[in-house]
Coordinates of C-alpha atoms in Angstrom, one line a residue:
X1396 CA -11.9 5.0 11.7
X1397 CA -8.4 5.6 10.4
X1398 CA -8.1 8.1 7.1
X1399 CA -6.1 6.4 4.7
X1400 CA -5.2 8.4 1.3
X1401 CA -4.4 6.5 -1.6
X1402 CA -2.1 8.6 -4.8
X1403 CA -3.0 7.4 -8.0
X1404 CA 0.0 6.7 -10.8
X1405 CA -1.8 9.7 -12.8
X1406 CA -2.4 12.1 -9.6
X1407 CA -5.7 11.8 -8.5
X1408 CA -6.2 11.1 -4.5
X1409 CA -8.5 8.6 -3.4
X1410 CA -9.3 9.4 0.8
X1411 CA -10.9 6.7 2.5
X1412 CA -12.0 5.4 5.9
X1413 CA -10.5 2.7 7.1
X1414 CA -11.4 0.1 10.0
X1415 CA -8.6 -1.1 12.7
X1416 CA -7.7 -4.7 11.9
X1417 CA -8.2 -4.6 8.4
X1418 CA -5.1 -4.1 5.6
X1419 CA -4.4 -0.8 3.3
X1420 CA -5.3 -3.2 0.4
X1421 CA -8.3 -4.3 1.4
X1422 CA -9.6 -0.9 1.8
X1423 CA -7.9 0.1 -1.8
X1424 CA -10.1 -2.5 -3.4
X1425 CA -12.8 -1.8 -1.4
X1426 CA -12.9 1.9 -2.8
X1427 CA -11.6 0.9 -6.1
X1428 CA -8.3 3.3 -6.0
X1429 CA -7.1 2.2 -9.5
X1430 CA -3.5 0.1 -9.7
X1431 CA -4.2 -2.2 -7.0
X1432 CA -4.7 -5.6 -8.5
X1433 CA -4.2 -8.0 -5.1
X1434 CA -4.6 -11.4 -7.4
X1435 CA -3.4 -13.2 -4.0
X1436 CA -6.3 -11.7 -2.4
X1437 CA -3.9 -10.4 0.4
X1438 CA -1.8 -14.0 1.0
X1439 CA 1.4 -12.2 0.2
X1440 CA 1.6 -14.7 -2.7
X1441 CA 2.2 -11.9 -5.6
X1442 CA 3.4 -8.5 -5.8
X1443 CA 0.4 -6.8 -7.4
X1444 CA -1.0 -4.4 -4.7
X1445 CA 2.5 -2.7 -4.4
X1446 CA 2.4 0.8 -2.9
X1447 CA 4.7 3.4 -2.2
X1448 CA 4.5 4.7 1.8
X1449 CA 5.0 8.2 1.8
X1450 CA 8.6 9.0 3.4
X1451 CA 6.8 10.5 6.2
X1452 CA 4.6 7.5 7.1
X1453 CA 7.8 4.8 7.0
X1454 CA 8.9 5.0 10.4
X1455 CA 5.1 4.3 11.7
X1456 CA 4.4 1.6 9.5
X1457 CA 7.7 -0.4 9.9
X1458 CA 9.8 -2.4 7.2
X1459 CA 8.9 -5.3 5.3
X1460 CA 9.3 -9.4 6.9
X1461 CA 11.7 -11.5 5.0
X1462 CA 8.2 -12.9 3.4
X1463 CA 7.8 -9.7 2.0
X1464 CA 10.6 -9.0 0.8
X1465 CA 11.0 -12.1 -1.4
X1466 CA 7.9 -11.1 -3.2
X1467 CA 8.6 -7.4 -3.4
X1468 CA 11.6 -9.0 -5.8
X1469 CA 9.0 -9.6 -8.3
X1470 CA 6.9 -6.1 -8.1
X1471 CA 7.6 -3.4 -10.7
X1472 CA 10.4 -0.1 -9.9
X1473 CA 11.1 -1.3 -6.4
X1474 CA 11.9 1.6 -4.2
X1475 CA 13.4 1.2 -0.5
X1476 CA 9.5 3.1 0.8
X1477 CA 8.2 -0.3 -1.4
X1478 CA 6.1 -1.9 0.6
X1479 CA 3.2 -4.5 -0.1
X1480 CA -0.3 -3.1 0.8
X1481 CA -2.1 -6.4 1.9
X1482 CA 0.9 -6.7 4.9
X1483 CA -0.2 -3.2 6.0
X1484 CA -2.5 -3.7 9.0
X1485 CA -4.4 -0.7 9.6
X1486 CA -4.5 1.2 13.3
X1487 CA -5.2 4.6 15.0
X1488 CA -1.2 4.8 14.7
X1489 CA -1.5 5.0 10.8
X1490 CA -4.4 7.7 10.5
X1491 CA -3.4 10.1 7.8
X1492 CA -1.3 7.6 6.2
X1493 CA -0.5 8.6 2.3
X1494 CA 0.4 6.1 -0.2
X1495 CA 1.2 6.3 -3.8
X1496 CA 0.1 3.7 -6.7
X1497 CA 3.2 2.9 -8.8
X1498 CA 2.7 2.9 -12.5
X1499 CA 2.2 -0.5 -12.6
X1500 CA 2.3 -3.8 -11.2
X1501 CA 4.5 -6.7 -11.7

């Protein structure tokens, strides 16, 4: 299992296991970490399960693909750590990974 930790808007730190294979939004809803909507249910169709990788954590988990991108035009206070959860695959490489809930969606 891979320890994800997920920073609400208001603070509070939501830890949870995580299984290889599966995406940092998946596991955010699974847990109910507060602020991630995912209303594409992961197709990279909306920019509601925006996240913020902490600055640490950006070299390991890579930039976004162009598909990404375009969508990330549509989430709320875009940063260049903006990342969409659902294209975050999950692996031993990201264990310990810390991401922060913006203060809203799109």
């Amino acid at each position: 299992m891979t320890r994800l930790t997920f920073i609400a808007f208001d603070g509070t730190r939501f830890e949870v296991d995580a299984e290889n294979g599966s995406t940092v939004m998946e596991n955010a809803i699974r847990n109910g970490v507060p602020g991630i909507e995912a209303e594409c249910g992961g197709a990279c169709a909306c920019a509601t399960c925006h996240v913020y990788v902490d600055e640490e954590w950006t070299d390991a988990v890579g930039g976004p693909e162009v598909m990404e991108e375009d969508m990330l035009d549509f989430a709320y206070d875009v940063r260049p750590n903006s990342r969409l959860s659902c294209q975050i695959r999950v692996s031993d490489e990201l264990d310990g990974l810390v991401v922060q809930v913006p203060e809203r969606q799109a």
